[in-house]
Structures are given as structure tokens and as C-alpha cells.
mmCIF file with all atom_site columns, C-alpha atoms in Angstrom:
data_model
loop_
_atom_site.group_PDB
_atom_site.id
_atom_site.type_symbol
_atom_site.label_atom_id
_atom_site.label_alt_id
_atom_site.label_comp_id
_atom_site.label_asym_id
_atom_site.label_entity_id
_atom_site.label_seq_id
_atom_site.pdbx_PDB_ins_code
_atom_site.Cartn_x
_atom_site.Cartn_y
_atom_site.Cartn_z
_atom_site.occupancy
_atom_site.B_iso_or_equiv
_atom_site.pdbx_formal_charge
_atom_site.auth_seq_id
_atom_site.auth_comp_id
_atom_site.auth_asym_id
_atom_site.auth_atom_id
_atom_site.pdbx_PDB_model_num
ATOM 1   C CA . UNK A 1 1   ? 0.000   0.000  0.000  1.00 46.00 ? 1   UNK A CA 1
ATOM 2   C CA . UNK A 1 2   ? 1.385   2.964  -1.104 1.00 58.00 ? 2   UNK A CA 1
ATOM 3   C CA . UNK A 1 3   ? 0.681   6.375  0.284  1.00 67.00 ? 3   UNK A CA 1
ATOM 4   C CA . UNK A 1 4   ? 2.353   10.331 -0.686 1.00 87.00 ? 4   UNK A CA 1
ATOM 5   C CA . UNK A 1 5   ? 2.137   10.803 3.444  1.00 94.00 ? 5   UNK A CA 1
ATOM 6   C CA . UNK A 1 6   ? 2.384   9.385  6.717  1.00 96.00 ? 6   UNK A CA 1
ATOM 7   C CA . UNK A 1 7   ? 0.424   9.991  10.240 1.00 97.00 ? 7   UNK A CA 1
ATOM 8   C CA . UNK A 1 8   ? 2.250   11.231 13.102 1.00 98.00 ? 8   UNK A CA 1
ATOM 9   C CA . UNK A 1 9   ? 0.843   10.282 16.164 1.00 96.00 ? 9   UNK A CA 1
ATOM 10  C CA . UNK A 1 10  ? 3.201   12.472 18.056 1.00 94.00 ? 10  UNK A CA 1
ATOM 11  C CA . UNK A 1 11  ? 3.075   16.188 19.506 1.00 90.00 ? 11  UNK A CA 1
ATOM 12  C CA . UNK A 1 12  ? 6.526   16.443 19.727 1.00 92.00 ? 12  UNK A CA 1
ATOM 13  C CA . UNK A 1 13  ? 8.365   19.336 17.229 1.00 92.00 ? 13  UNK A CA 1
ATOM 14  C CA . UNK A 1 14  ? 11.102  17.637 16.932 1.00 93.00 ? 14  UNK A CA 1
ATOM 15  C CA . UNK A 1 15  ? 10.086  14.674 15.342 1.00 96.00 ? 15  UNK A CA 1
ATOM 16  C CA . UNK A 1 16  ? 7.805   16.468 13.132 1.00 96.00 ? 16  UNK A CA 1
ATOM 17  C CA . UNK A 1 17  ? 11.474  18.228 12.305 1.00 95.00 ? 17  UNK A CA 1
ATOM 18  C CA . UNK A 1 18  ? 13.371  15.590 11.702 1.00 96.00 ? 18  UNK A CA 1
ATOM 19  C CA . UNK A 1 19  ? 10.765  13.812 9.396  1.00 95.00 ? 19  UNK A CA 1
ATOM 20  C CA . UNK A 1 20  ? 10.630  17.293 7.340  1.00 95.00 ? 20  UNK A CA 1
ATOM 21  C CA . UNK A 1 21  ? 14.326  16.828 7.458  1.00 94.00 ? 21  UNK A CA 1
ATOM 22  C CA . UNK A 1 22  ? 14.275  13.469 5.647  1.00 92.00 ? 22  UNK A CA 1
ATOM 23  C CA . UNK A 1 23  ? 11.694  14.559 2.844  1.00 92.00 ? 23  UNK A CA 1
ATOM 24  C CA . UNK A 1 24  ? 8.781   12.766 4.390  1.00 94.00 ? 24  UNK A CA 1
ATOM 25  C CA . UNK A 1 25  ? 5.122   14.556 4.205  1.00 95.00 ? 25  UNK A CA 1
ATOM 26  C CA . UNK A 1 26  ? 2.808   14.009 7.443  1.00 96.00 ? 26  UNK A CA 1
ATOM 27  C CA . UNK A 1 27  ? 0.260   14.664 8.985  1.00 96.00 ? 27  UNK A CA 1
ATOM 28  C CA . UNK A 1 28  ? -0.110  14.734 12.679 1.00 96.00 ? 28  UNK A CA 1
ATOM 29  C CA . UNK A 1 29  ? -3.449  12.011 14.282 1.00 96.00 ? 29  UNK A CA 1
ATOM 30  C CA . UNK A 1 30  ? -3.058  13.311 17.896 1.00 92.00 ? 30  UNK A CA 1
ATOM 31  C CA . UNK A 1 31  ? -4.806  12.161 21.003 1.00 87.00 ? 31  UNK A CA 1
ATOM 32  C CA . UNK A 1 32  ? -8.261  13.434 21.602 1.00 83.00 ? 32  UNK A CA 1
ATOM 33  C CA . UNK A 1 33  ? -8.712  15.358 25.001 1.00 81.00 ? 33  UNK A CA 1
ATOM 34  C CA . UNK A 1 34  ? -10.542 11.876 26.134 1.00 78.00 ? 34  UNK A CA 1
ATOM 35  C CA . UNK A 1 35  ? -7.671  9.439  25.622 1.00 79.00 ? 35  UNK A CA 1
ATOM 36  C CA . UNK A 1 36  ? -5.289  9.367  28.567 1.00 76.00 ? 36  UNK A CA 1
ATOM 37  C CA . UNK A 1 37  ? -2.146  9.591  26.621 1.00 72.00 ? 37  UNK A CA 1
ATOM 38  C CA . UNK A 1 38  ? -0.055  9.539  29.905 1.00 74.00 ? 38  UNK A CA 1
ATOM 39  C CA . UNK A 1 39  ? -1.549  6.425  31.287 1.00 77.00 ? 39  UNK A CA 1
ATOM 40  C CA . UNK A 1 40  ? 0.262   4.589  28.556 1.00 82.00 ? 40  UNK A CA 1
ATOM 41  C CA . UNK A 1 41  ? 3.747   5.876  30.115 1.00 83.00 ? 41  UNK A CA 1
ATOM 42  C CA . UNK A 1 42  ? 3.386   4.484  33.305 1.00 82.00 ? 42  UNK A CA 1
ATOM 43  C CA . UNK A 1 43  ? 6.132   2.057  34.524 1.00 86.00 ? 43  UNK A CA 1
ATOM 44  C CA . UNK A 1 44  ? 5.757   -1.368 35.415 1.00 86.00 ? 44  UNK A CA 1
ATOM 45  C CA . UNK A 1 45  ? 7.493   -3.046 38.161 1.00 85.00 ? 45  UNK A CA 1
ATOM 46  C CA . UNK A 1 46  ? 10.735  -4.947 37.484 1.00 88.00 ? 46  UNK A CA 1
ATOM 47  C CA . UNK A 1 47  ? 10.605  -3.414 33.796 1.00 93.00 ? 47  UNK A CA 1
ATOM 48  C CA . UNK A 1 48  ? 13.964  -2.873 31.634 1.00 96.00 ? 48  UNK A CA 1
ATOM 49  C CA . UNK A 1 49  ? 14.321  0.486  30.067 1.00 97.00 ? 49  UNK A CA 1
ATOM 50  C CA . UNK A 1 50  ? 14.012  -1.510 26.817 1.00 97.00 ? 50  UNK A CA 1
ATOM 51  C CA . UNK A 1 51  ? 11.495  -3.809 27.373 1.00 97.00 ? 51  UNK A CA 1
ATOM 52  C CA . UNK A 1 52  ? 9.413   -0.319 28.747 1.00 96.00 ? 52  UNK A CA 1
ATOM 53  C CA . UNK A 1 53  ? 10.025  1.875  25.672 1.00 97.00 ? 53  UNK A CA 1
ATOM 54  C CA . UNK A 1 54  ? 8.895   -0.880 23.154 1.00 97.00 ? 54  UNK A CA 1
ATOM 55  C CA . UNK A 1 55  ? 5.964   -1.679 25.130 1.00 97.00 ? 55  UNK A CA 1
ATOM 56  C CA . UNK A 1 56  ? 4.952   2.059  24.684 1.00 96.00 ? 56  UNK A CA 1
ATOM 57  C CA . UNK A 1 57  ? 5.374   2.134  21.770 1.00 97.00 ? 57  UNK A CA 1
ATOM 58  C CA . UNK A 1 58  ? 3.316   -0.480 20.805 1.00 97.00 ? 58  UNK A CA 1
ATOM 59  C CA . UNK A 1 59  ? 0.338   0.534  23.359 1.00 96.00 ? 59  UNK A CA 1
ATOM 60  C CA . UNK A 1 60  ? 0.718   4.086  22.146 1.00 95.00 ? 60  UNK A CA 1
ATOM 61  C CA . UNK A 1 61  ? 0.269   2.868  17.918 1.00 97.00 ? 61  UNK A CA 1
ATOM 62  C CA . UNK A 1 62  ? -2.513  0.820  18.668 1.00 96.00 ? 62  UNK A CA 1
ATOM 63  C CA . UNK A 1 63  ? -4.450  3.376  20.413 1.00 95.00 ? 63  UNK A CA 1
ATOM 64  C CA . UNK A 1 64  ? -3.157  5.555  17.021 1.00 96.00 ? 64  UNK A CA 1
ATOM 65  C CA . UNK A 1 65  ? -4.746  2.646  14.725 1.00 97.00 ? 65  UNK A CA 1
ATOM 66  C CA . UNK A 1 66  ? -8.030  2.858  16.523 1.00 95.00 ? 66  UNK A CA 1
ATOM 67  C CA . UNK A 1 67  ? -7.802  6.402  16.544 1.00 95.00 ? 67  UNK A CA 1
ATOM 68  C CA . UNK A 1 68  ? -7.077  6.592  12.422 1.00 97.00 ? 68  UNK A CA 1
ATOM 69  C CA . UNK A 1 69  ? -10.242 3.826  12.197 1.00 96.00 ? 69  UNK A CA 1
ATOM 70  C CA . UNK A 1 70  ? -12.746 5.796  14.707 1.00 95.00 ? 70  UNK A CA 1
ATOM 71  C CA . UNK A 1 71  ? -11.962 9.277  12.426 1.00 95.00 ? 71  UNK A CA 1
ATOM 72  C CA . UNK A 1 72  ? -12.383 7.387  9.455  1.00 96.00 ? 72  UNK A CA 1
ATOM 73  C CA . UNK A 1 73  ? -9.548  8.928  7.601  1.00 96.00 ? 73  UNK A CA 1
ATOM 74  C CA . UNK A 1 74  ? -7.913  8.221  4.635  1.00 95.00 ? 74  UNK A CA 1
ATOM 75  C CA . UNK A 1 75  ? -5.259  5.186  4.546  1.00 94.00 ? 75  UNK A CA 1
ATOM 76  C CA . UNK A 1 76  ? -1.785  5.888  5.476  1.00 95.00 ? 76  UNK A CA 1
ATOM 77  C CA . UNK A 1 77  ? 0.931   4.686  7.204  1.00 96.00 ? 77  UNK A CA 1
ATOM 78  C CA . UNK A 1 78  ? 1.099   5.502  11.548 1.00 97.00 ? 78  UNK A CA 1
ATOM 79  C CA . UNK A 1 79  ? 4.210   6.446  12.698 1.00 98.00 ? 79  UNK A CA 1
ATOM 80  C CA . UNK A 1 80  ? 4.885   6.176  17.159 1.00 97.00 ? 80  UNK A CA 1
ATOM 81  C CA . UNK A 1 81  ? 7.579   6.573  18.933 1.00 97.00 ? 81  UNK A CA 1
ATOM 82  C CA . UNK A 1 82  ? 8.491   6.890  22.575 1.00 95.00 ? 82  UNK A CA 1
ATOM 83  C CA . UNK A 1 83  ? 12.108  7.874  24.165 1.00 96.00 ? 83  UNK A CA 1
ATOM 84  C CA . UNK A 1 84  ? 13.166  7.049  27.595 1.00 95.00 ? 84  UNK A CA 1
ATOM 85  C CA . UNK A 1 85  ? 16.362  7.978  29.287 1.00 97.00 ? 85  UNK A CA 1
ATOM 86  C CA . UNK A 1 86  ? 18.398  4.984  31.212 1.00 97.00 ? 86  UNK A CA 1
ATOM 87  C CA . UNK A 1 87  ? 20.527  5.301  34.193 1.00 97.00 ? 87  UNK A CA 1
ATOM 88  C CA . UNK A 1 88  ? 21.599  1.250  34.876 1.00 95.00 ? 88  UNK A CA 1
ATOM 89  C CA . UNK A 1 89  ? 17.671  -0.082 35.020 1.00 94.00 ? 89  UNK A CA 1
ATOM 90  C CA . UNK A 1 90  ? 16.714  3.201  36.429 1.00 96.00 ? 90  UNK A CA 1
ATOM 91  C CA . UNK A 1 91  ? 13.720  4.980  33.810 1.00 96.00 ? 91  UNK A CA 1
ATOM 92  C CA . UNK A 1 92  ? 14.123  8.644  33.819 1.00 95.00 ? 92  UNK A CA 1
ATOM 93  C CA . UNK A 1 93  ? 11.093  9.883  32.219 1.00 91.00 ? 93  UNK A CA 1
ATOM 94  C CA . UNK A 1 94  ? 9.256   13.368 31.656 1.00 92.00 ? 94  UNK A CA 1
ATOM 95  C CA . UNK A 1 95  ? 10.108  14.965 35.118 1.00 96.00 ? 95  UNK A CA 1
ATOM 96  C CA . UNK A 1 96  ? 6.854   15.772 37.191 1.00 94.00 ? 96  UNK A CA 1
ATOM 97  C CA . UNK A 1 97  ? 8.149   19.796 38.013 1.00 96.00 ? 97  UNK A CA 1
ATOM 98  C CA . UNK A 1 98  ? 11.274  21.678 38.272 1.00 97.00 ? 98  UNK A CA 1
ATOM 99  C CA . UNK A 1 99  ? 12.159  19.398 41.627 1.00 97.00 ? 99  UNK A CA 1
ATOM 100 C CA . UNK A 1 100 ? 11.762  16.051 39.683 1.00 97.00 ? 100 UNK A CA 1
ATOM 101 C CA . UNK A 1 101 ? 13.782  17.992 36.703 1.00 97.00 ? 101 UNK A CA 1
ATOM 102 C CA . UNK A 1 102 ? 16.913  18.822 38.885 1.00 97.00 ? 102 UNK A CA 1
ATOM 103 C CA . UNK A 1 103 ? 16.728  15.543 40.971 1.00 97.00 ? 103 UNK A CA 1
ATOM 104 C CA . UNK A 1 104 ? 17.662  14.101 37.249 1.00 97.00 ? 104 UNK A CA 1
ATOM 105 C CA . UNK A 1 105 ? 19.759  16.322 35.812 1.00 98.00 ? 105 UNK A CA 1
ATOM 106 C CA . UNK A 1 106 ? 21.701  15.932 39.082 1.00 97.00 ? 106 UNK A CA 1
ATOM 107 C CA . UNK A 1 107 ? 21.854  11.883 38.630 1.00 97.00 ? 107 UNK A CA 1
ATOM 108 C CA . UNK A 1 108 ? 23.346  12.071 35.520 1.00 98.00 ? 108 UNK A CA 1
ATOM 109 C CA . UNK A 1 109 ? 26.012  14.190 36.046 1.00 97.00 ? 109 UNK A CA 1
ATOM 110 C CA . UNK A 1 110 ? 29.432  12.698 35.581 1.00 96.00 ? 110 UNK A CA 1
ATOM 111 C CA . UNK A 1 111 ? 27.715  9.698  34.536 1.00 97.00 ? 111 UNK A CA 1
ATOM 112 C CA . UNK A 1 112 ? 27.269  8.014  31.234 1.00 98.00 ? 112 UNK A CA 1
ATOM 113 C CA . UNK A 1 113 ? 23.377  6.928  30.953 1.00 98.00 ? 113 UNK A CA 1
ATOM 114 C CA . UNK A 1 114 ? 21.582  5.190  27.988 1.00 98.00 ? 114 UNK A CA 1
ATOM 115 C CA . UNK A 1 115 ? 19.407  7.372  25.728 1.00 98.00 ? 115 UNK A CA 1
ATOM 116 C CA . UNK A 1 116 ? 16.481  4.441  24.291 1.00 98.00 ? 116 UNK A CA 1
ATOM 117 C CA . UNK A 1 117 ? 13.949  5.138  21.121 1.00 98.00 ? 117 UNK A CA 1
ATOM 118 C CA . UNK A 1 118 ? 11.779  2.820  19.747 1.00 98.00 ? 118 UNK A CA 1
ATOM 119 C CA . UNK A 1 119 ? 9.903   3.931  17.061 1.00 98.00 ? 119 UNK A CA 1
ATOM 120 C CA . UNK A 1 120 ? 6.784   1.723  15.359 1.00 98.00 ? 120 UNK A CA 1
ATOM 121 C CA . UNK A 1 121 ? 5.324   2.151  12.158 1.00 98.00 ? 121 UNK A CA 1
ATOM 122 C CA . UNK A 1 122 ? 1.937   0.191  10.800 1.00 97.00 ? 122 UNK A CA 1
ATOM 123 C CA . UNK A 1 123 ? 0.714   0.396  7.192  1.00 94.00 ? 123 UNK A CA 1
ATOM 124 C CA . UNK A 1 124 ? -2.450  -1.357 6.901  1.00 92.00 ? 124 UNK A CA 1
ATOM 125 C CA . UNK A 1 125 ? -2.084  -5.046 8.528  1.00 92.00 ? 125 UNK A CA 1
ATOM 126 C CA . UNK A 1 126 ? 1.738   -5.022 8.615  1.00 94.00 ? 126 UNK A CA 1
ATOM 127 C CA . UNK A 1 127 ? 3.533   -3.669 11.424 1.00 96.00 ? 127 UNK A CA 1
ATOM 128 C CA . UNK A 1 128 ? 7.368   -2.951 12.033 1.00 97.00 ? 128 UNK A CA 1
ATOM 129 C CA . UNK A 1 129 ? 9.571   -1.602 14.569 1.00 98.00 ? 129 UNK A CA 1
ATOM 130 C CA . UNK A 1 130 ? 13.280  -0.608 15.959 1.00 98.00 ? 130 UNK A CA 1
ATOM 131 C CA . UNK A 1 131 ? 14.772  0.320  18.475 1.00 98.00 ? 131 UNK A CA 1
ATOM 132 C CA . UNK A 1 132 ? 17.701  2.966  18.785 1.00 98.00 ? 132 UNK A CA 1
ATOM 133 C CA . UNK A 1 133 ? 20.082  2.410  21.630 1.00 98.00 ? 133 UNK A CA 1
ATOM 134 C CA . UNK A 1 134 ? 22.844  5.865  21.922 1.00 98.00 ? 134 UNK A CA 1
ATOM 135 C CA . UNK A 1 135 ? 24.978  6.895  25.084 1.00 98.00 ? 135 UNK A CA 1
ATOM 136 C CA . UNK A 1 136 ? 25.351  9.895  26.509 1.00 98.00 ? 136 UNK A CA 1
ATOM 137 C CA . UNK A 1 137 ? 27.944  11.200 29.381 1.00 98.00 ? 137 UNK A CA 1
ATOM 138 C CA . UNK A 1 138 ? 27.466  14.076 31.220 1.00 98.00 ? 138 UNK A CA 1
ATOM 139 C CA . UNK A 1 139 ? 30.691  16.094 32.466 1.00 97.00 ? 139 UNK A CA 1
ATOM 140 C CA . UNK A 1 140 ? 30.393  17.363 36.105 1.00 95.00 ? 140 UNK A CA 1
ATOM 141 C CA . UNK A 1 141 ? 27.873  20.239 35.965 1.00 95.00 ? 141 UNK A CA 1
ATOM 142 C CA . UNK A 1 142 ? 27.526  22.628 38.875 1.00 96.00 ? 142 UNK A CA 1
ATOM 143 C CA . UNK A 1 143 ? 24.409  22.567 41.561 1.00 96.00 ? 143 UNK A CA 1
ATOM 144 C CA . UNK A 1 144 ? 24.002  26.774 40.403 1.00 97.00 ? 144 UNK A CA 1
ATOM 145 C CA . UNK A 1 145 ? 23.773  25.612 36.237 1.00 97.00 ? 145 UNK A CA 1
ATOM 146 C CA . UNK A 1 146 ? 21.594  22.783 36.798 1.00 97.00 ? 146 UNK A CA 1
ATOM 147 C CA . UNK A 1 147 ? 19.464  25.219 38.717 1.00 97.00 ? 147 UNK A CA 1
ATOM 148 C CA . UNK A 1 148 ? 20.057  27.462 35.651 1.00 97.00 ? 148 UNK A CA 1
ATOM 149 C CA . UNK A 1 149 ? 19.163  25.316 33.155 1.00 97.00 ? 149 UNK A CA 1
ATOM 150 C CA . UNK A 1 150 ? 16.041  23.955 34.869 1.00 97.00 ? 150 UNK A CA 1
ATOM 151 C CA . UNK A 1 151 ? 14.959  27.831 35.694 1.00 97.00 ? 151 UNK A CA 1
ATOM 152 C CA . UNK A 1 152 ? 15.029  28.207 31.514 1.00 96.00 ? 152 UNK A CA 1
ATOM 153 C CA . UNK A 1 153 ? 11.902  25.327 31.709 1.00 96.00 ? 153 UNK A CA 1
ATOM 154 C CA . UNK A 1 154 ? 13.387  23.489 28.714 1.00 96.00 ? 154 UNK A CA 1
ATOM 155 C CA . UNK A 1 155 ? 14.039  19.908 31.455 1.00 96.00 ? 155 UNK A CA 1
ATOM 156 C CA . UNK A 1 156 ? 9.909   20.072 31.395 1.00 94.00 ? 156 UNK A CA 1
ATOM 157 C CA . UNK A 1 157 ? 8.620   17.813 28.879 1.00 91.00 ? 157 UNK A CA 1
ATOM 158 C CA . UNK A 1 158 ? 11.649  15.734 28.010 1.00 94.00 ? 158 UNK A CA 1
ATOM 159 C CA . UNK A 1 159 ? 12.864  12.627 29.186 1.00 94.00 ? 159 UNK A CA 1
ATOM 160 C CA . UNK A 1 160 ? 15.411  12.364 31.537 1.00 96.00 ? 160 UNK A CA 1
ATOM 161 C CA . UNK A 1 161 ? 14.773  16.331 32.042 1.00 97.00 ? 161 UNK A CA 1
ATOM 162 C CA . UNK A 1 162 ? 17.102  17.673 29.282 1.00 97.00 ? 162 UNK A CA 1
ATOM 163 C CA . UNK A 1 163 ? 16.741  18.505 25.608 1.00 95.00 ? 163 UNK A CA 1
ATOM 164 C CA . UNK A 1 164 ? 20.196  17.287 23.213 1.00 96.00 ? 164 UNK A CA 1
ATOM 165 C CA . UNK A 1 165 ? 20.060  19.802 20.599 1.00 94.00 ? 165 UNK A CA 1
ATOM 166 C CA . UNK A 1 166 ? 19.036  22.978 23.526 1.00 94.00 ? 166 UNK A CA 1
ATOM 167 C CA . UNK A 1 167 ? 21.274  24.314 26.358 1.00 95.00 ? 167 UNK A CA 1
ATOM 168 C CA . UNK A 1 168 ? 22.414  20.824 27.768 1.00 96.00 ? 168 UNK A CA 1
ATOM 169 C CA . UNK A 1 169 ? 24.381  20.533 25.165 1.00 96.00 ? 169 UNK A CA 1
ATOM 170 C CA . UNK A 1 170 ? 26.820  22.499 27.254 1.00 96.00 ? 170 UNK A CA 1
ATOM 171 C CA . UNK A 1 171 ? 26.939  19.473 29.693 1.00 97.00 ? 171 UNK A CA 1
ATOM 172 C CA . UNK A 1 172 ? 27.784  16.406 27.406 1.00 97.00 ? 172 UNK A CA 1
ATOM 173 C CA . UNK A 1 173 ? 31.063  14.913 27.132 1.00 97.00 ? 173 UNK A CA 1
ATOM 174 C CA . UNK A 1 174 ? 30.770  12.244 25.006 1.00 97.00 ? 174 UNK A CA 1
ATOM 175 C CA . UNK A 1 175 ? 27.811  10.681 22.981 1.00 97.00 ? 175 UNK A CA 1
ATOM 176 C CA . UNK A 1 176 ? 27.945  7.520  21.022 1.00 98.00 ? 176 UNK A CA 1
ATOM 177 C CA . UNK A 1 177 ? 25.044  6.179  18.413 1.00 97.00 ? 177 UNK A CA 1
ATOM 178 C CA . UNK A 1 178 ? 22.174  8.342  17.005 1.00 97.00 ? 178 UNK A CA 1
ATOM 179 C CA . UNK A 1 179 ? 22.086  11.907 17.356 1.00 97.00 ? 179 UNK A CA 1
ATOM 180 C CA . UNK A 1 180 ? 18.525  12.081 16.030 1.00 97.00 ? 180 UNK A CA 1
ATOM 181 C CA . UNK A 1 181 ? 17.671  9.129  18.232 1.00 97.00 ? 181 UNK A CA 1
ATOM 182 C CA . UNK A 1 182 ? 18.480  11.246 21.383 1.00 97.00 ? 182 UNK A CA 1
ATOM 183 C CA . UNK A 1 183 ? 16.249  13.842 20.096 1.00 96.00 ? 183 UNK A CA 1
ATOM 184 C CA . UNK A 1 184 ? 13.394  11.595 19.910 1.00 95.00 ? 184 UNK A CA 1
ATOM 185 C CA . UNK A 1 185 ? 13.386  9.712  16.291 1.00 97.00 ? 185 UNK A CA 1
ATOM 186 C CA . UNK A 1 186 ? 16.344  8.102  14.865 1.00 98.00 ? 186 UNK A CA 1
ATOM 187 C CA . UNK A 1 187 ? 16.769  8.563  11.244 1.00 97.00 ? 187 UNK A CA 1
ATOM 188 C CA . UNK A 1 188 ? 18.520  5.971  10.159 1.00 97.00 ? 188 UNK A CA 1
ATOM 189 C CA . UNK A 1 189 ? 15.660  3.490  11.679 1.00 97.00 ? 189 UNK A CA 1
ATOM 190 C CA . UNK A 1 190 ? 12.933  5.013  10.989 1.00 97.00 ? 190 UNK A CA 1
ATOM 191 C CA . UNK A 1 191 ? 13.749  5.540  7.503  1.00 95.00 ? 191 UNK A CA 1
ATOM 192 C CA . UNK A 1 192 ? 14.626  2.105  7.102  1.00 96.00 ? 192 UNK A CA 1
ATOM 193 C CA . UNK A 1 193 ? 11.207  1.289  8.928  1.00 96.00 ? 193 UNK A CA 1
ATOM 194 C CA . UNK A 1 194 ? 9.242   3.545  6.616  1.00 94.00 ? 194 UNK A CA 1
ATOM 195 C CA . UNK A 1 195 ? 10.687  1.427  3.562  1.00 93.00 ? 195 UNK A CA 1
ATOM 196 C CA . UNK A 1 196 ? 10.030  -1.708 4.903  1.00 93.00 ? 196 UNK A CA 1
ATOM 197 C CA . UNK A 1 197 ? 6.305   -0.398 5.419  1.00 90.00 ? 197 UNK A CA 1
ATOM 198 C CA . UNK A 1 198 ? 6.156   0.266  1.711  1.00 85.00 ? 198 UNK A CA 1
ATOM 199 C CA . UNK A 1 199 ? 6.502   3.777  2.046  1.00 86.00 ? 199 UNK A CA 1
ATOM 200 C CA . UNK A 1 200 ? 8.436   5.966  -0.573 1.00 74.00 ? 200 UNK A CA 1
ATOM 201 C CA . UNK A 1 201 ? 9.005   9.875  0.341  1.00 66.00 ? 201 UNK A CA 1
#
């Protein structure tokens, strides 16, 4: 099934950005103020960051599948995808406020933590999905420009509290794997995904 566009099931900028970036027209299917969106985020007990993100994922494109079939909209591939930040088996999500933000920020200082995207895509029946695995190390970042960066309210909203392509790059030392993927939709992947679906930009 071939299509000229793709649904984004996604609020996120960014990965609206980066699929601009590779040539790929979308359209965004969004959440309706009804669905709990956040719900599907919560962490189960004794979960790996891995396991966790794909499981999203996957709960997060079928509610976008029923979604595209309740609106009755015109066929398409759905494209999720969910990023979680990994300290060890620790899940560093979206923080709760500015507290949760710089609790986080201060756990990964002079630490290297795992950034983890999965991203799903489903045209028609067929469904397919990756997952990006990149590192990141922080350097050692004062108490006064964690404060900083959390007063500037980019932490809010992002997993693991920090945003790769805003101010913290300032604190990273060292990355390894997908640039994109830390932003929230590895390129490489999900172009490769989008293929596989039977997609052509």
C-alpha cells in the first residue's frame, strides 16, 4: 500500500522536524482530550528500560490505529515513537516539576546513561519496529547551572529532564550512536522502517 504521506501520532516538534528533514510529508493524528495519553507511560514493576520503551510504543500505535479507524480517515501509514532515558535499570522519564527535573539532571552528572527510542510504524495489517540504543555522558555540571538550566523550563517535557540539541548541550562529554535518536526519532531506523512499510518519500 502505497501512500504520498504518513500519520504522526506524536506532539513532539522535533520529530515532526526531523521527518521534514528526511523529505517525508505528514500529517499529525493526535490524542483526543478523552484518551489518557499519559496512562500509557506508566512504569511497570521490574521493567527494563528496553522492554518499557517498546511496550509504549506499541500501546501508544494501537491506540493511534483505533484512533485513524474511529476518524475514518484516509489510509496511510502511523508512525509512534516513545524515548526514555536509562541510568543502569533506572527509567528517567518526563520529570513531574522543576524538583523532579533537577533531581535528574543531578543523577546524571558525571555519569554516562543510555538514551532508548523505539519507534513503530503500521501500514495497513503489517507492522514494524526498531529500536535505537545511543549513550550519553554528562561532564560534572555545577548545583548553580543545573538550577540554571532547569529555571530556563526546557528539562519540562523531556525525558530524563534535558533537551540534546538545547542548552544541555553544554553538559555532554561524550555521545555515542544516534544523534537524532536522542532527540526523539532516529533517522537511520525510521527511515529504514518507513521502507520496509512500503513507504516511498
Amino acid at each position: 500500500m502505497k501512500s504520498p504521506f504518513i500519520y504522526l501520532a506524536s506532539q513532539s516538534p522535533r520529530r515532526a522536524q526531523l521527518l521534514s528533514q528526511l523529505g517525508v510529508r505528514h500529517e499529525l493524528l493526535l490524542a483526543a482530550p478523552d484518551e489518557d495519553a499519559e496512562a500509557l507511560e506508566a512504569v511497570r514493576g521490574g521493567e527494563s528500560p528496553s522492554a518499557y520503551v517498546q511496550r509504549v510504543t506499541d500501546l501508544k500505535l494501537d491506540a493511534a490505529v483505533a484512533r485513524h479507524a474511529r476518524l475514518g480517515l484516509p489510509p496511510a501509514p502511523i508512525l509512534c515513537a516513545d524515548t526514555t532515558v536509562a541510568l543502569g535499570r533506572t527509567i528517567l522519564g518526563k520529570p513531574e516539576d522543576a524538583r523532579d527535573a533537577h533531581r535528574m539532571l543531578a543523577m546524571l552528572c558525571g555519569r554516562t546513561h543510555r538514551v532508548l527510542t523505539s519507534v513503530g510504524v503500521q501500514n495497513g495489517r503489517r507492522r514494524v519496529a526498531a529500536l535505537s540504543v545511543s549513550r550519553v555522558t554528562f561532564g560534572d555540571v555545577s548545583r548553580k547551572e543545573i538550577t540554571d538550566y532547569v529555571a530556563s523550563g526546557e528539562p519540562l517535557g523531556k525525558a530524563g529532564a534535558y533537551a540534546v540539541q538545547g542548552r544541555a548541550s553544554a553538559f555532554i562529554e561524550h555521545m555515542t550512536g544516534s544523534y537524532s535518536g536522542i532527540m526523539g526519532l532516529p533517522m537511520y531506523e525510521t527511515y529504514a522502517l518507513l521502507k520496509q512499510a512500503g513507504f516511498r518519500a
